[in-house]
Structure formats: C-alpha cells, structure tokens
Short mmCIF file of C-alpha atoms and ligand atoms in Angstrom, two decimals:
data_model
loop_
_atom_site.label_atom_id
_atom_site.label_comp_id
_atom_site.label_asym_id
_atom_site.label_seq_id
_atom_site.Cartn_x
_atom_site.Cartn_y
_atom_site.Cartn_z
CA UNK A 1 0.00 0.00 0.00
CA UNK A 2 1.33 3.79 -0.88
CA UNK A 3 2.20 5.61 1.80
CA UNK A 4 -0.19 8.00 3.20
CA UNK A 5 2.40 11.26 3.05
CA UNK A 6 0.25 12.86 5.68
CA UNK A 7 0.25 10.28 8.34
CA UNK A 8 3.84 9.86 7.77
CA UNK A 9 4.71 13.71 8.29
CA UNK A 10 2.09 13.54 12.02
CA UNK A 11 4.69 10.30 12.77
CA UNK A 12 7.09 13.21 13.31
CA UNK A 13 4.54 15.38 15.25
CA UNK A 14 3.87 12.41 17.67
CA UNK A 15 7.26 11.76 18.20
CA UNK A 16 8.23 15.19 18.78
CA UNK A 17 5.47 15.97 20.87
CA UNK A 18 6.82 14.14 24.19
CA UNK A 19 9.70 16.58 24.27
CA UNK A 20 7.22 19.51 24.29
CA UNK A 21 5.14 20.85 26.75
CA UNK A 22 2.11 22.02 24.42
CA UNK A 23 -1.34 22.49 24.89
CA UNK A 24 -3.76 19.38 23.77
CA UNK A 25 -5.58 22.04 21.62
CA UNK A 26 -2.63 23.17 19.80
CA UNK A 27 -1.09 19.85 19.41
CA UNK A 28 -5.43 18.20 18.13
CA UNK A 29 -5.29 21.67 15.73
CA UNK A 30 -1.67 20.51 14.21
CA UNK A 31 -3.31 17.49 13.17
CA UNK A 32 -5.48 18.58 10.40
CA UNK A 33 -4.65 21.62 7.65
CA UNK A 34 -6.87 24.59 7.76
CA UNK A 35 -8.18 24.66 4.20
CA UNK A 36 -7.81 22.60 1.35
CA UNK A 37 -8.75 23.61 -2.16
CA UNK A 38 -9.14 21.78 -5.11
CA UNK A 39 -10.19 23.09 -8.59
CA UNK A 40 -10.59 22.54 -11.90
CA UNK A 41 -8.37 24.38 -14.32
CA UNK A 42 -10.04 24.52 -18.57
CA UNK A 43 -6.60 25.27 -20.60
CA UNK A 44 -7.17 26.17 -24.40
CA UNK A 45 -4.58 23.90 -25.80
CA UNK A 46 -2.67 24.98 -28.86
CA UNK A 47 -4.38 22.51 -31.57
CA UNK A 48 -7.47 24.21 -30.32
CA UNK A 49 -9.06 21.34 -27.95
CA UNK A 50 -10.07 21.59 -24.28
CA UNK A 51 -8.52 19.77 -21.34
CA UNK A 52 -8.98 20.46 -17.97
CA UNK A 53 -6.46 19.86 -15.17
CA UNK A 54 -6.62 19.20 -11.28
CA UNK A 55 -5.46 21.68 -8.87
CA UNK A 56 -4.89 22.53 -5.56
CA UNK A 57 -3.90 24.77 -2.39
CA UNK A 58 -3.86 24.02 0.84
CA UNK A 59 -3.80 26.21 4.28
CA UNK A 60 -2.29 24.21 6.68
CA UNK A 61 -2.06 26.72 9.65
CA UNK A 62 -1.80 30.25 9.91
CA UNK A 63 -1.89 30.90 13.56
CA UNK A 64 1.92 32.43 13.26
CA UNK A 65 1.21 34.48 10.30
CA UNK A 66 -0.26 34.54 6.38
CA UNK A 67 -0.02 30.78 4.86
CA UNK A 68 3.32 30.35 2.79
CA UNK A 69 4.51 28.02 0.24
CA UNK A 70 5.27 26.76 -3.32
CA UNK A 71 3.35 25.50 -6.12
CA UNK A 72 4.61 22.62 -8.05
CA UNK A 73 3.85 21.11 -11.57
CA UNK A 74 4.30 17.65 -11.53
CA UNK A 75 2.41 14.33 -12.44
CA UNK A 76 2.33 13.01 -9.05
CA UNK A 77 0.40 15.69 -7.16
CA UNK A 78 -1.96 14.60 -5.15
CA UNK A 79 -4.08 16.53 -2.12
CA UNK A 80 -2.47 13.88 0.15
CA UNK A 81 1.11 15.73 -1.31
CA UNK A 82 0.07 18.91 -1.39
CA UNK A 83 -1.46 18.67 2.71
CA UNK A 84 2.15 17.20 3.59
CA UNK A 85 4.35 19.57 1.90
CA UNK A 86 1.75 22.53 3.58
CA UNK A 87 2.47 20.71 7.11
CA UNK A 88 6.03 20.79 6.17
CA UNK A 89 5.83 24.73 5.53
CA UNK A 90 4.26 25.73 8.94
CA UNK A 91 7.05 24.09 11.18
CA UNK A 92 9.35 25.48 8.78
CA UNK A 93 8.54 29.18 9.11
CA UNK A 94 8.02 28.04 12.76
CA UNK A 95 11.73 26.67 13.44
CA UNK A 96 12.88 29.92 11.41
CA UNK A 97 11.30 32.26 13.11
CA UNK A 98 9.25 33.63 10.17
CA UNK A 99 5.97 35.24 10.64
CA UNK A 100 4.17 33.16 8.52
CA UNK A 101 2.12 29.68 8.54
CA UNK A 102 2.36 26.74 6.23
CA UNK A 103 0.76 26.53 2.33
CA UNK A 104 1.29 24.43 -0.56
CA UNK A 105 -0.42 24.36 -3.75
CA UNK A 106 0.06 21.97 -7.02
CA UNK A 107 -1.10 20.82 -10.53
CA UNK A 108 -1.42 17.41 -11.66
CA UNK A 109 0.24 17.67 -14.77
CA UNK A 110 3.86 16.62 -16.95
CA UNK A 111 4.65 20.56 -17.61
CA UNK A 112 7.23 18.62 -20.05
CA UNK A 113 4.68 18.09 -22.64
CA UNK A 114 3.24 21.47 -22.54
CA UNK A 115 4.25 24.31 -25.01
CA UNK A 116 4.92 27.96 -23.05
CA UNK A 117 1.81 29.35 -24.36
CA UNK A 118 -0.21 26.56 -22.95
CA UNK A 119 1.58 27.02 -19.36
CA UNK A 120 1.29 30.35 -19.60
CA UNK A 121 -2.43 29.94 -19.63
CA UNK A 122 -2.67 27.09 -17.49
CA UNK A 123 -0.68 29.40 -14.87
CA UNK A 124 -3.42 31.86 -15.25
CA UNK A 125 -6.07 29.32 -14.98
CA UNK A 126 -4.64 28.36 -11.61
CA UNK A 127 -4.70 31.96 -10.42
CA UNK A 128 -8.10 32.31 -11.35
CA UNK A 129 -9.57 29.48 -9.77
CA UNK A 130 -7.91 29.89 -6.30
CA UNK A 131 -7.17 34.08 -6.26
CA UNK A 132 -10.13 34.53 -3.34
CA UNK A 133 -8.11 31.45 -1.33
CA UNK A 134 -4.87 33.95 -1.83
CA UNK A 135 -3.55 37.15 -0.75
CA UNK A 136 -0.46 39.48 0.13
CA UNK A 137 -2.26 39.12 3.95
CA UNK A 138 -3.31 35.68 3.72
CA UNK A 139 -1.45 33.14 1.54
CA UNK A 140 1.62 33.69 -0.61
CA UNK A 141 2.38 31.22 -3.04
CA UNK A 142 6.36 30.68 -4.47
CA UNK A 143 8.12 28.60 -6.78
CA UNK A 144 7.97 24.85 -6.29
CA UNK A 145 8.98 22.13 -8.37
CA UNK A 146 8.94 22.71 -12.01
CA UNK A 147 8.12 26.22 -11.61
CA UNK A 148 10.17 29.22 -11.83
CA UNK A 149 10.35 33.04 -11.81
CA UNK A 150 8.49 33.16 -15.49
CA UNK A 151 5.53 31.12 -13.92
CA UNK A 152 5.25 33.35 -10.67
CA UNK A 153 5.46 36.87 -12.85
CA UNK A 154 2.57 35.44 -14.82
CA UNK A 155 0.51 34.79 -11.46
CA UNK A 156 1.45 37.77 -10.16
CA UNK A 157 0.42 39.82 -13.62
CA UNK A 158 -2.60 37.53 -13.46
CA UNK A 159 -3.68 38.01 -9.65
CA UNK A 160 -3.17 41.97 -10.25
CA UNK A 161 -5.23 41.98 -13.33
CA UNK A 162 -8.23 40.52 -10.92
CA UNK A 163 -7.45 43.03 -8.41
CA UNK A 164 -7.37 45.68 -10.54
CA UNK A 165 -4.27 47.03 -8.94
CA UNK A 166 -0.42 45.74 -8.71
CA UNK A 167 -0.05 43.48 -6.29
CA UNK A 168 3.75 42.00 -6.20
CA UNK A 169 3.60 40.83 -2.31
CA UNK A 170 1.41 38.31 -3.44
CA UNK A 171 3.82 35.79 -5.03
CA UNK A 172 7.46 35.41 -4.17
CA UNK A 173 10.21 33.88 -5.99
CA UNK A 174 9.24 36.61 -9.06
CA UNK A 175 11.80 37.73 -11.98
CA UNK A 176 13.93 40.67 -10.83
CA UNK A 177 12.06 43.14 -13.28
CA UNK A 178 8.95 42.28 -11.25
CA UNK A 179 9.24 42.51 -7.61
CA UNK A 180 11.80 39.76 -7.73
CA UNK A 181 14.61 39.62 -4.58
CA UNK A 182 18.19 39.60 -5.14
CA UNK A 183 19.08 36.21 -4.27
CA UNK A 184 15.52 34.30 -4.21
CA UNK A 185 16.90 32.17 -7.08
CA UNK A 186 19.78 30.24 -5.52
CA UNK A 187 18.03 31.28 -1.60
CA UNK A 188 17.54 27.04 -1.20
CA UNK A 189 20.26 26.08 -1.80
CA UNK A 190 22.64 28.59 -0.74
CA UNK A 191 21.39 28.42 2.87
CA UNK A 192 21.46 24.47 2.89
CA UNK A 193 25.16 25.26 2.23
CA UNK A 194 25.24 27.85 5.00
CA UNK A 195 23.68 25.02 7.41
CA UNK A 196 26.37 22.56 6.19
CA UNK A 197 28.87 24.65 6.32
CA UNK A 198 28.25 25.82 10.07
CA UNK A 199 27.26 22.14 11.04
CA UNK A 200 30.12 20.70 9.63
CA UNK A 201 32.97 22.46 11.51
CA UNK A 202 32.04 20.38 14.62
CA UNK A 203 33.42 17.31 12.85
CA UNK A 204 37.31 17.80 11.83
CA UNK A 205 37.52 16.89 8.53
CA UNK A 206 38.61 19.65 5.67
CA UNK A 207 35.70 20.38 2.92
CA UNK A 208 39.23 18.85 0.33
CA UNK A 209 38.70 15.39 2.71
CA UNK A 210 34.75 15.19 1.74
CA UNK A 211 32.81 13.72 -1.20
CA UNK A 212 29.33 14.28 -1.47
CA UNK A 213 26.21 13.19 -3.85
CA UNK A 214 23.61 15.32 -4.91
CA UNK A 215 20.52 13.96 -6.39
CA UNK A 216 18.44 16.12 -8.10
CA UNK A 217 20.25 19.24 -10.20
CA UNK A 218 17.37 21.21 -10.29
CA UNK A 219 17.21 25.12 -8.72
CA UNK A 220 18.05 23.52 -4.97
CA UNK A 221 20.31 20.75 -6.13
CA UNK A 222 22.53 22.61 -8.99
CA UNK A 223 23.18 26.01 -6.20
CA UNK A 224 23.91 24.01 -3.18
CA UNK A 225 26.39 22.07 -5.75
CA UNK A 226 27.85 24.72 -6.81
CA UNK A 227 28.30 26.03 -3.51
CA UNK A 228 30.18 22.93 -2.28
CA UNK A 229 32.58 22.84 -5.70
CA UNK A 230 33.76 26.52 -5.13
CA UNK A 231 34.51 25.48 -1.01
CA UNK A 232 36.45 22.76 -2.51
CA UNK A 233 34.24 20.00 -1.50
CA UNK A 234 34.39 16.78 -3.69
CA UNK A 235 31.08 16.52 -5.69
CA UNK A 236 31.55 13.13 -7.11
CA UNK A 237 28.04 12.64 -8.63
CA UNK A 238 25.19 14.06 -9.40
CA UNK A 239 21.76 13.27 -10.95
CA UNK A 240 18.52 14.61 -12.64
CA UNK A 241 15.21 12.66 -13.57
CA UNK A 242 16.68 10.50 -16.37
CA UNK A 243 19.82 9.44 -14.32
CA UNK A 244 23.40 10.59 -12.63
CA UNK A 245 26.99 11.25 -13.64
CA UNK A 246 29.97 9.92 -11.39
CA UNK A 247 33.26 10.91 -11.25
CA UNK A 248 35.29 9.79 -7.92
CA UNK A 249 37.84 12.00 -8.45
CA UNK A 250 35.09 15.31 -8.31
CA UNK A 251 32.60 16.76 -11.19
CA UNK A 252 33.31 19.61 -12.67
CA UNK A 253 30.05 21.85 -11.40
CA UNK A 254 30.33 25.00 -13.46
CA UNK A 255 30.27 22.17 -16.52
CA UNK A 256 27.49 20.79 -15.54
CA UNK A 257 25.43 23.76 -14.51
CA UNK A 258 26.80 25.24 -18.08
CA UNK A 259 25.30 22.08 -20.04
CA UNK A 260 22.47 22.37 -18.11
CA UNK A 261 21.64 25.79 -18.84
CA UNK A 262 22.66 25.56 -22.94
CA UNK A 263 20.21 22.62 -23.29
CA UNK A 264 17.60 24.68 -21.85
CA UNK A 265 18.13 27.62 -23.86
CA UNK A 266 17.95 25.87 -26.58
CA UNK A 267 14.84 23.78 -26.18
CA UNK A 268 11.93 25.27 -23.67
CA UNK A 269 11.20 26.70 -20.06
CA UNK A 270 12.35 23.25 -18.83
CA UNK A 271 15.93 21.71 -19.30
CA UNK A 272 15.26 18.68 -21.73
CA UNK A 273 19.00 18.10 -21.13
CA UNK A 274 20.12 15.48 -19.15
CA UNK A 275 23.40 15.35 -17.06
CA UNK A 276 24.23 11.75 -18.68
CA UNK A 277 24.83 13.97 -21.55
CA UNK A 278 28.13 14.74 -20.34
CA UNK A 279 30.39 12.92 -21.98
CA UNK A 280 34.53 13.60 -20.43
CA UNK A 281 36.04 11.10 -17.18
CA UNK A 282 32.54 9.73 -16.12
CA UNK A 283 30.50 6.93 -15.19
CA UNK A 284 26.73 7.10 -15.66
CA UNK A 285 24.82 5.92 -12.69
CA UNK A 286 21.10 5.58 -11.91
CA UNK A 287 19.13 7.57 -8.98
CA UNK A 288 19.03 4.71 -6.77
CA UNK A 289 22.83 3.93 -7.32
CA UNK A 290 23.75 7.52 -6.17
CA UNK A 291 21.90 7.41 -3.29
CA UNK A 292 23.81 4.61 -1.72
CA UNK A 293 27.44 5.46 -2.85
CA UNK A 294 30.33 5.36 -0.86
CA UNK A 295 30.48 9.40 0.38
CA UNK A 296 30.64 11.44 3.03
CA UNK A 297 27.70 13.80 2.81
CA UNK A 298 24.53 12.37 0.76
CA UNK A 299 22.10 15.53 -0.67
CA UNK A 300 18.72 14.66 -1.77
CA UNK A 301 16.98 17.52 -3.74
CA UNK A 302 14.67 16.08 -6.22
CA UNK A 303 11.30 14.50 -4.60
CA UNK A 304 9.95 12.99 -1.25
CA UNK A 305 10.08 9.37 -0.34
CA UNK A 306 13.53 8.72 -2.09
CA UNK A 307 15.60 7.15 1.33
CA UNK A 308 12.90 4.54 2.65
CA UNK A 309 13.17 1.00 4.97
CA UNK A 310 13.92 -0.60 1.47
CA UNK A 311 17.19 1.45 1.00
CA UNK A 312 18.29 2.86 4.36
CA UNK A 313 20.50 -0.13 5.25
CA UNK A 314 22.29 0.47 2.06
CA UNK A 315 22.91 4.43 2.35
CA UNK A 316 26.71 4.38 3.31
CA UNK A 317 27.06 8.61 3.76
CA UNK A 318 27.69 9.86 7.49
CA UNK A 319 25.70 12.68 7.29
CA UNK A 320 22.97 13.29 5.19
CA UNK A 321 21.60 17.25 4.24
CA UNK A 322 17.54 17.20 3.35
CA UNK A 323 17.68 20.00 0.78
CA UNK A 324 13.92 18.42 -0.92
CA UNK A 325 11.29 18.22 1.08
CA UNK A 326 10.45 14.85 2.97
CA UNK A 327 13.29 13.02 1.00
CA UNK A 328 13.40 10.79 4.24
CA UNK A 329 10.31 8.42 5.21
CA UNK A 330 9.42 7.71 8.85
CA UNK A 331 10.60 3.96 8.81
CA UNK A 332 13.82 4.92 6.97
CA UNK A 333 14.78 7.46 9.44
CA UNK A 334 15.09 4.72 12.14
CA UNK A 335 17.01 2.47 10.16
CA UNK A 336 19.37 5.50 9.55
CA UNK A 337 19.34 6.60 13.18
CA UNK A 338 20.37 2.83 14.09
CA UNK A 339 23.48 3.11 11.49
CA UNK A 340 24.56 6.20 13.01
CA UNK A 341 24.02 8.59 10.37
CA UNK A 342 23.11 12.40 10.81
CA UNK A 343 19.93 13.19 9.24
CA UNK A 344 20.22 17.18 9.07
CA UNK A 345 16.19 17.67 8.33
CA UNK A 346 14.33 19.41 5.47
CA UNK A 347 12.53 21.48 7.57
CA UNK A 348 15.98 23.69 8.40
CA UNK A 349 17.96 22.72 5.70
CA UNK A 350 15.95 24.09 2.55
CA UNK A 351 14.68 26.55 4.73
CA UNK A 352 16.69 29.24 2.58
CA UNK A 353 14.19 29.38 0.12
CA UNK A 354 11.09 30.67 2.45
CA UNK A 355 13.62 32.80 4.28
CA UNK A 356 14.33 34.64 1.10
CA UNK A 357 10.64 34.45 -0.31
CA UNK A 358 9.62 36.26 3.13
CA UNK A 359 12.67 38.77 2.60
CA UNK A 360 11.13 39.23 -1.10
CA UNK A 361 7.49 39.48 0.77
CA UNK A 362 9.29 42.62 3.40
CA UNK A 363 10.94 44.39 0.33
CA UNK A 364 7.64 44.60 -1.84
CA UNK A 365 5.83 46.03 1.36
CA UNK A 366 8.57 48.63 1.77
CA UNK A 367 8.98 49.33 -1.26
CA UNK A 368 12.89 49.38 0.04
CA UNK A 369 15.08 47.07 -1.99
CA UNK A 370 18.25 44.98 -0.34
CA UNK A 371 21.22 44.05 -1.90
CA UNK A 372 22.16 40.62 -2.93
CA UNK A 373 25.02 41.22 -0.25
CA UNK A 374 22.61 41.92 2.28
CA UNK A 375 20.09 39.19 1.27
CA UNK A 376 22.74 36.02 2.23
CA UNK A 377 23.93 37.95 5.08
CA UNK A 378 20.42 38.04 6.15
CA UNK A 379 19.89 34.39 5.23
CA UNK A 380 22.91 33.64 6.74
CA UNK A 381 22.38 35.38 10.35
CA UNK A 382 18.99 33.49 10.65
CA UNK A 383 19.37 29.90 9.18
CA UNK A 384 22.88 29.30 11.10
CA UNK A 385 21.73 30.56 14.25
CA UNK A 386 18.24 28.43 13.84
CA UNK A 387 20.73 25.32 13.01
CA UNK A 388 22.48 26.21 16.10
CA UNK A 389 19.45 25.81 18.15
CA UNK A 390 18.76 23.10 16.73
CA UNK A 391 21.87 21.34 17.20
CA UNK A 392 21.76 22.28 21.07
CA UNK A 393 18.05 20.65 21.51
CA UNK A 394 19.35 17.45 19.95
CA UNK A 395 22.43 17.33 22.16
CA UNK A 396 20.67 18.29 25.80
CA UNK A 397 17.58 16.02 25.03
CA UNK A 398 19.67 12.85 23.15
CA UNK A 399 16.95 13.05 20.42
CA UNK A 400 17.73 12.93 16.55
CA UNK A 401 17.98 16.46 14.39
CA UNK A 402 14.53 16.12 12.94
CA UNK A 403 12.54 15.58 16.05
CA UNK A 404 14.99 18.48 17.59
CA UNK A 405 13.63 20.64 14.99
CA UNK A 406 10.31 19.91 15.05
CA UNK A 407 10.78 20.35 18.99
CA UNK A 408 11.97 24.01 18.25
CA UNK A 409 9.16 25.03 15.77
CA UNK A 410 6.19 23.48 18.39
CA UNK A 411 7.37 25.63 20.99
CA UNK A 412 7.14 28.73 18.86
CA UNK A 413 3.60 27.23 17.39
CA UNK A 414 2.75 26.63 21.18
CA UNK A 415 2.95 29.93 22.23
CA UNK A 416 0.68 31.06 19.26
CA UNK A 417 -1.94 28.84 19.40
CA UNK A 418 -1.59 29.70 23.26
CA UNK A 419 -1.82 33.23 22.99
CA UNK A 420 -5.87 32.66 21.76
CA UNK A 421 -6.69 30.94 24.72
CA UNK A 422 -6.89 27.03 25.34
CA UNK A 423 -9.04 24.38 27.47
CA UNK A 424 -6.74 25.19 30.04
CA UNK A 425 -7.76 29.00 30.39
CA UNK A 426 -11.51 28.35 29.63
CA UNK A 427 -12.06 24.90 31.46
CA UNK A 428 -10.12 25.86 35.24
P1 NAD T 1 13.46 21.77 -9.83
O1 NAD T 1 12.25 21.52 -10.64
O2 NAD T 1 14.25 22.99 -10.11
O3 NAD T 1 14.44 20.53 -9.87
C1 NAD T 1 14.05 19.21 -9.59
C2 NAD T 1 15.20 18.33 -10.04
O4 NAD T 1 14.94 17.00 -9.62
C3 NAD T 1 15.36 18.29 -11.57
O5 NAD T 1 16.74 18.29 -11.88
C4 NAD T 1 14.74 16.95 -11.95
O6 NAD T 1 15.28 16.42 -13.13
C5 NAD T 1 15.11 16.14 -10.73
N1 NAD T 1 14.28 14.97 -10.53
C6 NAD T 1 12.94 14.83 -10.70
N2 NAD T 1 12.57 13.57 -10.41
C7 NAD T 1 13.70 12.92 -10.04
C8 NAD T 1 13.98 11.60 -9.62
N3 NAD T 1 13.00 10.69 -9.53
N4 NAD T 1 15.25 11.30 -9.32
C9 NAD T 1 16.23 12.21 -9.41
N5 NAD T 1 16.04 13.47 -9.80
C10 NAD T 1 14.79 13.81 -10.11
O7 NAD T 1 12.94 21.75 -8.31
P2 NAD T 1 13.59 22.41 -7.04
O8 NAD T 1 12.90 23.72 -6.83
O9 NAD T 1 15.07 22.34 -7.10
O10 NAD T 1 13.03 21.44 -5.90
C11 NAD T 1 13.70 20.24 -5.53
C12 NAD T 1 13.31 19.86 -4.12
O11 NAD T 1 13.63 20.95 -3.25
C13 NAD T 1 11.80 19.62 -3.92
O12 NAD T 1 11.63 18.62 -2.93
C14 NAD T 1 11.30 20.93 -3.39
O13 NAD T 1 10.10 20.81 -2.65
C15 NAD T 1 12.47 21.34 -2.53
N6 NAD T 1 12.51 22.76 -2.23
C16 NAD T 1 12.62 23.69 -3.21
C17 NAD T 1 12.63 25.03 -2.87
C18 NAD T 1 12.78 26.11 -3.90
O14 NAD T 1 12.89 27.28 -3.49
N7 NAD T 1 12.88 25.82 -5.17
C19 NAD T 1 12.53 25.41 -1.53
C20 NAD T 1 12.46 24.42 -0.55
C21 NAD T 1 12.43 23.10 -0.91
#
C-alpha cells in the first residue's frame, strides 16, 4: 500500500510531541490543515481542444502568520502531497522564526509536454480558480517544483489583473524586473550550504577530505552544488530525472550547470537536457545507485520518499543534508538513526528558500530594496543561528535532528496557538 504522506509527516509530530510541553488544543489543531482547495483548471490547448487539469492549495495553519509556500507542476500531485508539503511549511517558518504559517499548492500535470503558451495559460487558470483562497495578507504562493520566476510573474500579472491594482507581495520567488529579490533564485540552496557549512565544523575533517552526492540538479540541487565545488568539497556525482553522472575523483560543477543551462536555452522553459549527456572522465549511474554510494555527505533535492526501509540499510554517507522536502520516510529514518548517520532535516535545511521568499514578501511592502550582499547575510544570520538551536536541543535532550527541529518550531507554534486561549484557560 502507498504511503499516506500525511500520516507519515504527524509520525514526526507524535514523536516530537513528548519533548514539548504544548497544549492538547494546539497539538489536536496541528493534526489537520486549515483549508484545502481543489479546482478545476479549462486550458485552451494549442491545436485548439479543451482539457482540464486538477489543482490545488492548501492552508495548513496560519496561527503564526499569512499561509506560505510553493506550487509545483508535476504528475504526481496529489491533495495527500500537497497537505504534507503545507504541514512541512508551517514548522518550517516556525523553526525559522518567520511570521508566517504553512501553504502548498500543485497541478497534476507533466509541464514537459506542454508548449509555453499553454503554461502560460494554465498558470493563469490556476490563479483564477484559487485568487479569493490567496492574498499578500493571507497566503503567498512561491516557486515549487517545475516552476520558476516566469511562472510566478505570470501569477502575479494575473492576480493583479483581478485586483485591478499591482499586487507584487502576493507571489514570491518573481523575476527581478517584477518585484523579484536579489538572491531568491539560488536562496535554497545557498542556505542548505550555509547550514552545512556551520554544522560541519564540529566534525574535523577539511571540505578537500569530503565527497558528497547530490541527487536532483534542479534550482536547490545545482546552487547548493555549486556552492560545495567553489569550497572545494568533492562533488563526485550528481543526478537529474533521467539518471546521474559519477566521477570519484570530483565533477566539474560549473560544466554541468553550463550544459544544463545551454540545453535549456535551446529547447523550452524546462531543461530537456540530461546530465548523462556529459560525456569527459565519467560513469553514468542511476538515482538509486547515487543514493547509496560510498560518500561522506549524501544531498537529496529532487522528490519525497527517495531514502525509505527498502534502501536505508544500504545508504553508506555519514551525514545526510535534506535540501527536498520529505526526501526521508518515517521507517527509513530509524534504520538511519540505528546506522549512526546524521539526518540534518528538510525542515531547516531548505529553509533558505522561504527565508528569502519572506525577505522578497518585506521588500515589496517597503517598497525598500536589499542588496544581494545583504540578502545572504540576512539568510545567513537566521538559518545558522536556527541550526544552532537546533543542534543544542538534539544534544541536551539525546533526540535525533529532525525531532529536535520539530521540537523548536512546536514551541514557537505553542505559544501562538496559546496566545488565543486554550481548554486550560476556559475549562479551570
Ligand atoms: P526543480 O524543478 O528545479 O528541480 C528538480 C530536479 O529534480 C530536476 O533536476 C529533476 O530532473 C530532478 N528529478 C525529478 N525527479 C527525479 C527523480 N526521480 N530522481 C532524481 N532526480 C529527479 O525543483 P527544485 O525547486 O530544485 O526542488 C527540488 C526539491 O527541493 C523539492 O523537494 C522541493 O520541494 C524542494 N525545495 C525547493 C525550494 C525552492 O525554493 N525551489 C525550496 C524548498 C524546498
């Protein structure tokens, strides 16, 4: 039977919930998302015939703050996805400190087979089937998955015509020309590396010393790579959908990213490329091969559910960085706990991104622009001294990084849900 990606994401509530003193209403509220929203999306295709696709945005909880998160365009969307990855998002603004609560939004769809005028209105579509669920004060949508800074100017152009009025708070993770921040692009994965970075000085080996895997070269995967080959890490392999690259003696990044970036050019919104392609001093390996290779630091950023209690044995990497979301399951983690391995979770990790999108969110409210300088230093202060906390929890209470982190964000959800009054106040 699948599993439910919901139940598996409350596993790590219930776990983390006896370190926690929190109210029984804020911990029964947790439970369920706020909202969920699913529509129906007519797209005039290009030959001229109908077809309609699924949608769907979720508000998980918005105690903290307006909802937050990305919308992805992928074939596997479901509302059971789309209610996880919203979960995700609240104790995620919640361990960073963020004023906001959890969102998530999807389409069920292969953007792949779609020409840009067809996304382009199927973008649009989306907006205007869920723009009264949205707002600059209640839900802010980002990039996700498949979608970048063309598909969030469109929503943004699109929400604004409805409202009559520009409105660039209400989507983050916008081009530069429209609202855009400096450094929303790369935000994901350039704070994973800040978290690695800080978390790996506590074990002495030099960055020359470490090899790492990265699966997924996406916007998350290719930046924190990057990253890691300019700090003169050893990335030894990398992968996208269609299948890896190895090189044990290190990858050449900039390469990669270049091929990457050509391909795409050259062929539509969506790199048709693959890094196989690349022909010089490699071996070409599939996804589930890179995932157990012999390194030191293992990077999943593609999808959820990759590391499960069918591969966890096998995963031979000390520590492992979550820069996708829920890349872990439940079952796997305690195989990996048993081995030894340090799980740094998803829910700090690629925490870069929403940092960034909320920075973007403060600079179109101003109306005062930052810096790219002063974005990362930003990014920086917060998401290492979060990771810091973090750390600390999981040392004083013995308990693994994730439920350490999800420890962190309940306190800060506790006092929220708190503040409104609970049982305890109404009942005694
Ligand atoms: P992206 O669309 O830019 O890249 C996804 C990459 O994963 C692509 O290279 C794709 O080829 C690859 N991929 C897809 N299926 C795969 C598979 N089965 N095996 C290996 N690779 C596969 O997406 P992204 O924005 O980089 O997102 C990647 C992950 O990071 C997701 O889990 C996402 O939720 C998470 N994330 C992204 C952001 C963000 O700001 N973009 C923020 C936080 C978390």
């Amino acid at each position: 039977m699948a599993i439910s990606l919901l139940s598996d994401a409350n596993v790590r509530l219930e776990r983390a919930l006896k370190y926690v003193r929190i109210s029984e209403d804020a911990s029964e509220r947790l439970k369920f998302p706020k909202a969920s929203l699913k529509v129906s999306i007519p797209v005039r295709m290009d030959n001229g015939s109908l077809r309609v696709f699924e949608g769907y945005r979720v508000r998980y909880d918005d105690t903290r703050g307006p909802t937050k998160g990305g919308i992805r365009f992928h074939p596997g969307v479901t509302m059971d996805e789309v209610q996880s990855l919203a979960f995700w998002m609240t104790f995620k603004c919640a361990a960073l400190d963020l004023p906001l609560g959890g969102a998530k939004g999807g389409i069920t769809l292969n953007p792949k087979e779609l020409s840009k005028f067809e996304l382009e209105r199927l973008s649009r579509g989306y907006i205007d089937a869920i723009a009264d669920f949205i707002g600059p004060d209640t839900d802010i949508p980002a990039p996700d998955v498949y979608t970048n800074p063309m598909i969030m100017g469109w929503m943004m152009d699109q929400y604004s015509i409805i409202h009559r009025k520009l409105c660039p708070a209400v989507i983050t993770g916008k081009p530069l020309g429209m609202g855009g921040s400096q450094g929303r692009d790369a935000a994901t994965g350039t704070g994973a590396f800040y978290v690695l970075e800080a978390m790996m000085q506590r074990f002495s080996k030099p960055p020359q010393e470490m090899t790492v895997a990265v699966q997924g070269f996406g916007n998350a995967g290719s930046a924190i790579a990057r990253h890691l080959f300019n700090a003169g890490y050893r990335v030894v392999a990398v992968s996208d959908s269609q299948g890896g690259v190895y090189c044990k003696t290190g990858l050449d990044i900039p390469s990669v990213q270049q091929f990457k970036a050509s391909t795409r050019s050259v062929k539509a919104v969506y790199c048709e490329g693959t890094v196989c392609n690349i022909v010089n001093d490699h071996e070409t390996i599939t996804n589930e091969e890179l995932l157990t290779l012999d390194v030191d630091i293992l990077i999943p950023a593609a999808l959820e559910n990759q590391i499960t209690e069918k591969n966890a044995e096998d995963v031979k990497a000390r520590f492992i960085f979550e820069v996708a979301n829920g890349p872990v399951t439940s079952a796997g983690d305690r195989i990996l706990e048993q081995k030894g391995v340090y799980v740094f979770p998803d829910i700090l990790v690629n925490a870069g991104g929403v940092t960034v999108s909320y920075f973007e969110w403060v600079q179109n409210r101003s109306g005062l622009y930052w810096s790219e300088a002063e974005v990362n230093q930003r990014l920086k202060g917060k998401i290492v001294s979060e990771a810091r906390k973090i750390w600390q929890i999981s040392q004083e209470l013995a308990i693994p990084l994730r439920t350490a982190a999800y420890v962190h964000a309940l306190e800060r959800l506790e006092e929220a849900h708190s503040a409104r009054g609970t049982r305890d106040y109404y009942v005694s």
